[in-house]
Amino acid sequence: MGIIERIKEIEAEMARTQKNKATEYHLGQLKAKIAKLRTQLLEPPKGSSAGGDGFEVTKFGHGRVALIGFPSVGKSTLLTMLTGTHSEAASYEFTTLTCIPGIIHYNDTKIQLLDLPGIIEGASEGKGRGRQVIAVAKSSDLVLMVLDASKSEGHRQILTRELESVGLRLNKRPPQIYFKKKKTGGISFNSTLPLTHVDEKLCYQILHEYKIHNAEVLFREDATVDDLIDVIEGNRKYIKCVYVYNKIDVIGIDDVDKLARRPNSVLNLDRLLSKMWEEMGLVRVYTKPQGQQPDFSDPVVLSADRGGCTVEDFCNHIHRNLIKDVKYVLVWGTSARHYPQHCGLGHVLQDEDVVQIVKKKV
């Protein structure tokens, strides 16, 4: 029996099992088995190179955004409108068969936008070019899920399920669970608050399913069984997602109003760019040479997802050896209490701050 068949069999068993206190341990073990099998499914076949027939493109710019959606929902048209890059668009499905990159110039930054082939149901199992599409999405800083407004809820659920089954967690933060394998000492289970979803016995059973018999587990929040499995697997990607609704002219004004009120939803092009900027959390920092005016033409762009936004990250971005020569740093901007403020390496910079680095005298 293949991996996909085994996953289907376990899913059928979970569907048959009633959810109650007596079956929660059994269901927890089944969830762990499915997670292990899905991890195996994503591994390249033995004897083959890791590269395969993917269509990864070189990272460029200050951030990367992936367009994901069903075939013929308007991804190619959106890429052309935002970047000017031509991506073939037609009324038939699967017009785009490979990854087409474009560059958005916004707020003095360059954001790479990738038009990916349409995802179909079963993509996580390798149908269509689903695995390659999802692999590129994993390397992105933001996902734009393009949805047909007339089929939005059904398509949204299918796409979210396909992405979650391969370890992509949309608009979620990592669970507050400390987990560390040990060589000896058995399993140490602790929590800083009462737990309602997981107890010590269930934790032990899931760890034994992974053949882990020595580990330290500390819950800092009331997490679920799925959260615990995610932490044990350790290969999950937590990524922000913005839902872009196309073809809104085919639905009524009441439905448009409902879509507009959903979190992380965008219905017009003007709002889309500002929403992308907001979700990616890009920070522009301008340099000021000693005795000169600040240079506002070419900012250093930082982000929490790409290294961090502290003064130390700023110095490393300019040159990795610069940090050794820094005597102190002067900062002007919203992160400073007064102008200029003497700051240390741990000071967190904010968008449009101006920084002057004062070096040690030789």
Coordinates of N, CA and C in Angstrom, one line a residue, residues 131-285:
R131 N 3.0 20.1 -6.0 CA 4.1 20.1 -5.1 C 5.1 21.2 -5.4
Q132 N 5.4 21.4 -6.7 CA 6.3 22.5 -7.1 C 5.8 23.9 -6.8
V133 N 4.5 24.1 -7.0 CA 3.8 25.4 -6.6 C 4.0 25.6 -5.2
I134 N 3.7 24.6 -4.3 CA 3.7 24.7 -2.9 C 5.1 25.0 -2.4
A135 N 6.1 24.3 -3.0 CA 7.5 24.5 -2.6 C 7.9 26.0 -2.8
V136 N 7.5 26.6 -3.9 CA 7.8 28.0 -4.2 C 7.1 28.9 -3.2
A137 N 5.8 28.5 -2.8 CA 5.1 29.3 -1.9 C 5.8 29.3 -0.5
K138 N 6.4 28.2 -0.2 CA 7.1 28.0 1.1 C 8.3 29.0 1.2
S139 N 8.8 29.3 0.1 CA 10.0 30.2 0.1 C 9.6 31.7 0.1
S140 N 8.3 32.0 0.1 CA 7.9 33.4 0.0 C 7.7 34.0 1.4
D141 N 7.6 35.3 1.4 CA 7.4 36.1 2.6 C 5.9 36.3 2.8
L142 N 5.1 36.2 1.7 CA 3.6 36.5 1.8 C 3.0 35.7 0.7
V143 N 1.8 35.2 1.0 CA 1.0 34.5 -0.1 C -0.2 35.4 -0.4
L144 N -0.5 35.6 -1.7 CA -1.7 36.3 -2.2 C -2.6 35.2 -2.7
M145 N -3.7 34.8 -2.0 CA -4.6 33.8 -2.5 C -5.7 34.5 -3.3
V146 N -5.6 34.2 -4.6 CA -6.6 34.9 -5.5 C -7.8 34.0 -5.7
L147 N -9.0 34.5 -5.4 CA -10.2 33.7 -5.3 C -11.3 34.3 -6.2
D148 N -12.0 33.4 -6.8 CA -13.2 33.8 -7.6 C -14.3 34.2 -6.6
A149 N -14.8 35.4 -6.6 CA -15.8 35.9 -5.6 C -17.0 35.0 -5.6
S150 N -17.4 34.4 -6.7 CA -18.6 33.6 -6.7 C -18.5 32.2 -6.1
K151 N -17.2 31.8 -6.0 CA -16.9 30.4 -5.4 C -15.9 30.6 -4.3
S152 N -15.8 31.7 -3.7 CA -14.7 32.1 -2.8 C -14.6 31.1 -1.6
E153 N -15.7 30.8 -0.9 CA -15.6 30.1 0.4 C -15.1 28.6 0.1
G154 N -15.7 28.0 -0.9 CA -15.3 26.6 -1.2 C -13.9 26.5 -1.6
H155 N -13.5 27.4 -2.5 CA -12.1 27.4 -3.0 C -11.1 27.8 -1.9
R156 N -11.5 28.7 -1.1 CA -10.6 29.1 0.0 C -10.3 27.9 1.0
Q157 N -11.4 27.2 1.3 CA -11.2 26.0 2.2 C -10.3 25.0 1.6
I158 N -10.6 24.7 0.3 CA -9.8 23.7 -0.4 C -8.3 24.1 -0.5
L159 N -8.0 25.3 -0.9 CA -6.6 25.8 -1.0 C -5.9 25.8 0.4
T160 N -6.7 26.2 1.4 CA -6.1 26.2 2.8 C -5.8 24.8 3.2
R161 N -6.7 23.9 2.9 CA -6.4 22.5 3.3 C -5.2 21.9 2.6
E162 N -5.1 22.2 1.3 CA -4.0 21.7 0.5 C -2.6 22.2 1.1
L163 N -2.6 23.5 1.4 CA -1.4 24.2 1.9 C -1.1 23.7 3.3
E164 N -2.1 23.5 4.1 CA -1.9 23.0 5.5 C -1.3 21.6 5.5
S165 N -1.8 20.8 4.6 CA -1.4 19.4 4.6 C 0.1 19.2 4.2
V166 N 0.7 20.2 3.7 CA 2.2 20.2 3.4 C 3.0 21.1 4.3
G167 N 2.3 21.5 5.4 CA 3.1 22.2 6.4 C 3.1 23.7 6.3
L168 N 2.2 24.3 5.5 CA 2.1 25.8 5.4 C 1.0 26.2 6.3
R169 N 1.3 27.1 7.3 CA 0.2 27.6 8.2 C -0.1 29.0 7.9
L170 N -1.3 29.3 7.4 CA -1.6 30.7 7.0 C -2.1 31.5 8.1
N171 N -1.6 32.7 8.3 CA -2.0 33.7 9.3 C -2.1 33.1 10.7
K172 N -1.1 32.2 11.0 CA -1.0 31.7 12.3 C 0.4 31.9 12.9
R173 N 0.5 32.0 14.2 CA 1.8 32.1 14.8 C 2.3 30.8 15.3
P174 N 3.6 30.5 15.5 CA 4.1 29.3 16.0 C 3.5 29.0 17.4
P175 N 3.2 27.8 17.7 CA 2.6 27.5 19.1 C 3.7 27.7 20.1
Q176 N 3.2 28.2 21.3 CA 4.1 28.5 22.4 C 4.4 27.2 23.2
I177 N 5.1 26.3 22.5 CA 5.5 25.0 23.2 C 7.0 24.9 23.0
Y178 N 7.6 24.7 24.2 CA 9.1 24.4 24.2 C 9.2 22.9 24.1
F179 N 10.0 22.4 23.1 CA 10.2 21.0 22.9 C 11.7 20.8 22.6
K180 N 12.3 19.9 23.3 CA 13.7 19.5 23.1 C 14.0 18.1 23.3
K181 N 14.6 17.4 22.3 CA 14.9 16.0 22.5 C 16.1 15.9 23.4
K182 N 16.2 14.8 24.2 CA 17.3 14.5 25.1 C 17.8 13.1 24.8
K183 N 19.0 12.8 25.3 CA 19.6 11.5 25.1 C 19.1 10.5 26.2
T184 N 18.9 11.0 27.4 CA 18.4 10.2 28.5 C 17.4 11.0 29.4
G185 N 16.9 10.3 30.4 CA 16.1 11.1 31.4 C 14.6 10.9 31.2
G186 N 14.1 10.2 30.1 CA 12.7 10.0 29.9 C 12.0 11.3 29.4
I187 N 10.7 11.4 29.6 CA 9.9 12.5 29.1 C 9.5 13.4 30.2
S188 N 9.9 14.7 30.2 CA 9.5 15.7 31.2 C 8.4 16.5 30.6
F189 N 7.2 16.5 31.2 CA 6.0 17.2 30.7 C 5.6 18.3 31.8
N190 N 5.5 19.5 31.3 CA 5.1 20.6 32.2 C 4.3 21.6 31.4
S191 N 3.5 22.5 32.2 CA 2.8 23.5 31.6 C 2.7 24.7 32.5
T192 N 2.6 25.9 32.0 CA 2.5 27.1 32.8 C 1.1 27.5 33.1
L193 N 0.1 26.8 32.5 CA -1.3 27.1 32.7 C -2.1 25.8 32.5
P194 N -3.4 25.8 32.9 CA -4.2 24.6 32.8 C -4.4 24.3 31.3
L195 N -4.4 23.0 30.9 CA -4.5 22.5 29.5 C -5.9 21.8 29.4
T196 N -6.6 22.2 28.3 CA -7.9 21.6 28.0 C -7.9 20.6 26.8
H197 N -6.8 20.7 26.0 CA -6.8 19.8 24.8 C -5.8 18.7 24.9
V198 N -4.7 18.9 25.6 CA -3.7 17.8 25.7 C -3.4 17.6 27.2
D199 N -3.2 16.3 27.5 CA -2.7 16.0 28.9 C -1.4 15.2 28.8
E200 N -0.9 14.8 29.9 CA 0.4 14.1 29.9 C 0.4 12.8 29.1
K201 N -0.7 12.0 29.3 CA -0.8 10.7 28.7 C -0.8 10.8 27.2
L202 N -1.6 11.8 26.7 CA -1.7 12.0 25.2 C -0.4 12.5 24.7
C203 N 0.3 13.3 25.4 CA 1.6 13.8 24.9 C 2.6 12.6 24.8
Y204 N 2.6 11.7 25.8 CA 3.5 10.6 25.8 C 3.2 9.7 24.6
Q205 N 1.9 9.5 24.3 CA 1.5 8.6 23.2 C 1.9 9.1 21.9
I206 N 1.8 10.5 21.7 CA 2.2 11.1 20.4 C 3.7 11.0 20.3
L207 N 4.5 11.3 21.3 CA 5.9 11.2 21.3 C 6.4 9.7 21.0
H208 N 5.7 8.8 21.6 CA 6.1 7.4 21.3 C 5.8 7.0 19.9
E209 N 4.7 7.6 19.3 CA 4.4 7.4 17.9 C 5.6 7.8 17.0
Y210 N 6.3 8.9 17.5 CA 7.5 9.3 16.8 C 8.8 8.7 17.2
K211 N 8.6 7.6 18.1 CA 9.8 6.9 18.7 C 10.7 7.8 19.5
I212 N 10.1 8.8 20.2 CA 10.8 9.7 21.0 C 10.5 9.3 22.5
H213 N 11.6 8.9 23.2 CA 11.4 8.4 24.6 C 12.1 9.3 25.6
N214 N 12.9 10.3 25.1 CA 13.6 11.2 26.0 C 13.4 12.6 25.5
A215 N 12.7 13.4 26.2 CA 12.4 14.8 25.7 C 11.9 15.6 26.8
E216 N 12.0 17.0 26.6 CA 11.5 17.9 27.5 C 10.4 18.7 26.8
V217 N 9.2 18.8 27.4 CA 8.0 19.5 26.7 C 7.4 20.4 27.8
L218 N 7.3 21.7 27.4 CA 6.7 22.7 28.2 C 5.7 23.5 27.4
F219 N 4.4 23.5 27.9 CA 3.3 24.2 27.2 C 3.2 25.6 27.9
R220 N 3.4 26.6 27.0 CA 3.2 28.0 27.5 C 1.8 28.6 27.1
E221 N 1.0 27.8 26.4 CA -0.3 28.2 26.1 C -1.2 26.9 26.0
D222 N -2.5 27.1 25.9 CA -3.4 26.0 25.9 C -3.5 25.5 24.4
A223 N -2.5 24.8 24.0 CA -2.3 24.4 22.6 C -3.1 23.1 22.4
T224 N -3.3 22.8 21.1 CA -4.1 21.6 20.7 C -3.1 20.5 20.3
V225 N -3.7 19.3 20.0 CA -2.9 18.1 19.6 C -2.1 18.5 18.3
D226 N -2.8 19.2 17.3 CA -2.2 19.5 16.1 C -1.0 20.5 16.3
D227 N -1.1 21.4 17.2 CA 0.0 22.3 17.6 C 1.2 21.5 18.1
L228 N 1.0 20.5 18.9 CA 2.0 19.7 19.5 C 2.7 18.9 18.3
I229 N 1.9 18.4 17.4 CA 2.5 17.6 16.3 C 3.3 18.5 15.4
D230 N 2.9 19.8 15.2 CA 3.6 20.7 14.4 C 5.0 21.0 15.0
V231 N 5.0 21.2 16.3 CA 6.3 21.5 17.0 C 7.2 20.3 16.9
I232 N 6.7 19.1 17.1 CA 7.5 17.9 17.0 C 8.1 17.7 15.5
E233 N 7.2 17.9 14.5 CA 7.7 17.8 13.2 C 8.8 18.8 12.9
G234 N 8.6 20.1 13.3 CA 9.6 21.1 13.2 C 9.9 21.6 11.8
N235 N 9.0 21.3 10.9 CA 9.2 21.7 9.5 C 8.1 22.6 9.0
R236 N 7.3 23.2 9.9 CA 6.2 24.0 9.5 C 6.6 25.4 9.1
K237 N 6.0 26.0 8.2 CA 6.3 27.4 7.8 C 5.0 28.2 8.1
Y238 N 5.2 29.2 8.9 CA 4.1 30.1 9.3 C 4.2 31.4 8.5
I239 N 3.2 31.6 7.6 CA 3.3 32.6 6.6 C 2.0 33.4 6.6
K240 N 2.1 34.7 6.3 CA 1.0 35.6 6.2 C 0.3 35.4 4.8
C241 N -1.0 35.5 4.8 CA -1.8 35.4 3.6 C -2.8 36.5 3.5
V242 N -2.9 37.1 2.3 CA -3.9 38.1 2.0 C -4.8 37.5 0.9
Y243 N -6.1 37.6 1.1 CA -7.1 37.0 0.2 C -7.6 38.1 -0.8
V244 N -7.4 37.8 -2.0 CA -7.7 38.8 -3.1 C -8.9 38.2 -3.9
Y245 N -10.0 39.0 -3.9 CA -11.2 38.5 -4.5 C -11.3 39.2 -5.9
N246 N -11.5 38.3 -6.9 CA -11.6 38.8 -8.3 C -13.0 38.5 -8.8
K247 N -13.5 39.1 -9.9 CA -14.8 38.9 -10.5 C -15.9 39.2 -9.5
I248 N -15.7 40.3 -8.7 CA -16.8 40.7 -7.8 C -18.0 41.3 -8.4
D249 N -17.9 41.5 -9.8 CA -19.1 42.1 -10.5 C -20.2 41.0 -10.7
V250 N -19.9 39.7 -10.4 CA -20.9 38.7 -10.6 C -21.7 38.4 -9.4
I251 N -21.4 39.0 -8.3 CA -22.1 38.8 -7.0 C -22.8 40.1 -6.6
G252 N -23.8 39.9 -5.7 CA -24.6 41.0 -5.2 C -23.8 41.9 -4.2
I253 N -24.4 43.1 -4.0 CA -23.7 44.1 -3.1 C -23.6 43.6 -1.7
D254 N -24.6 42.8 -1.2 CA -24.6 42.3 0.1 C -23.4 41.3 0.3
D255 N -23.2 40.4 -0.7 CA -22.1 39.5 -0.7 C -20.7 40.2 -0.8
V256 N -20.7 41.3 -1.6 CA -19.4 42.1 -1.6 C -19.1 42.7 -0.3
D257 N -20.2 43.2 0.4 CA -20.0 43.8 1.8 C -19.4 42.7 2.8
K258 N -20.0 41.5 2.7 CA -19.5 40.4 3.6 C -18.0 40.1 3.3
L259 N -17.7 40.0 2.0 CA -16.3 39.7 1.7 C -15.3 40.8 2.2
A260 N -15.8 42.1 2.0 CA -14.9 43.2 2.4 C -14.7 43.2 3.9
R261 N -15.6 42.7 4.7 CA -15.5 42.7 6.2 C -14.6 41.5 6.7
R262 N -14.3 40.6 5.9 CA -13.5 39.5 6.4 C -12.0 39.9 6.6
P263 N -11.4 39.3 7.6 CA -10.0 39.7 7.9 C -9.1 39.3 6.8
N264 N -8.1 40.2 6.5 CA -7.1 40.0 5.5 C -7.6 39.8 4.1
S265 N -8.8 40.5 3.8 CA -9.4 40.4 2.5 C -9.2 41.8 1.8
V266 N -9.0 41.7 0.4 CA -8.8 42.9 -0.4 C -9.7 42.7 -1.6
L267 N -10.4 43.8 -2.0 CA -11.3 43.7 -3.2 C -10.9 44.7 -4.3
N268 N -9.9 45.6 -4.0 CA -9.5 46.6 -5.0 C -8.0 46.7 -5.1
L269 N -7.5 47.1 -6.2 CA -6.1 47.1 -6.5 C -5.3 48.2 -5.7
D270 N -5.9 49.3 -5.4 CA -5.3 50.4 -4.7 C -5.0 49.9 -3.2
R271 N -5.9 49.2 -2.6 CA -5.7 48.7 -1.3 C -4.8 47.6 -1.2
L272 N -4.6 46.8 -2.3 CA -3.8 45.6 -2.3 C -2.3 45.9 -2.0
L273 N -1.8 47.0 -2.6 CA -0.3 47.3 -2.4 C -0.1 47.7 -1.0
S274 N -0.9 48.5 -0.4 CA -0.7 49.0 1.0 C -0.9 47.8 1.9
K275 N -1.8 46.9 1.6 CA -2.0 45.7 2.5 C -0.8 44.8 2.4
M276 N -0.3 44.6 1.2 CA 0.9 43.8 1.1 C 2.1 44.4 1.9
W277 N 2.3 45.7 1.8 CA 3.3 46.4 2.5 C 3.1 46.2 4.0
E278 N 1.9 46.4 4.5 CA 1.6 46.3 5.9 C 1.9 44.8 6.4
E279 N 1.5 43.8 5.7 CA 1.6 42.4 6.1 C 3.1 42.0 6.1
M280 N 3.8 42.5 5.1 CA 5.3 42.1 5.0 C 6.1 42.7 6.1
G281 N 5.7 43.9 6.6 CA 6.4 44.5 7.7 C 7.8 45.0 7.3
L282 N 7.9 45.5 6.1 CA 9.2 46.1 5.6 C 9.5 47.4 6.3
V283 N 10.8 47.6 6.6 CA 11.2 48.8 7.3 C 12.3 49.4 6.5
R284 N 12.1 50.7 6.1 CA 13.1 51.4 5.3 C 13.9 52.3 6.3
V285 N 15.2 52.1 6.2 CA 16.2 52.8 7.1 C 17.1 53.6 6.2

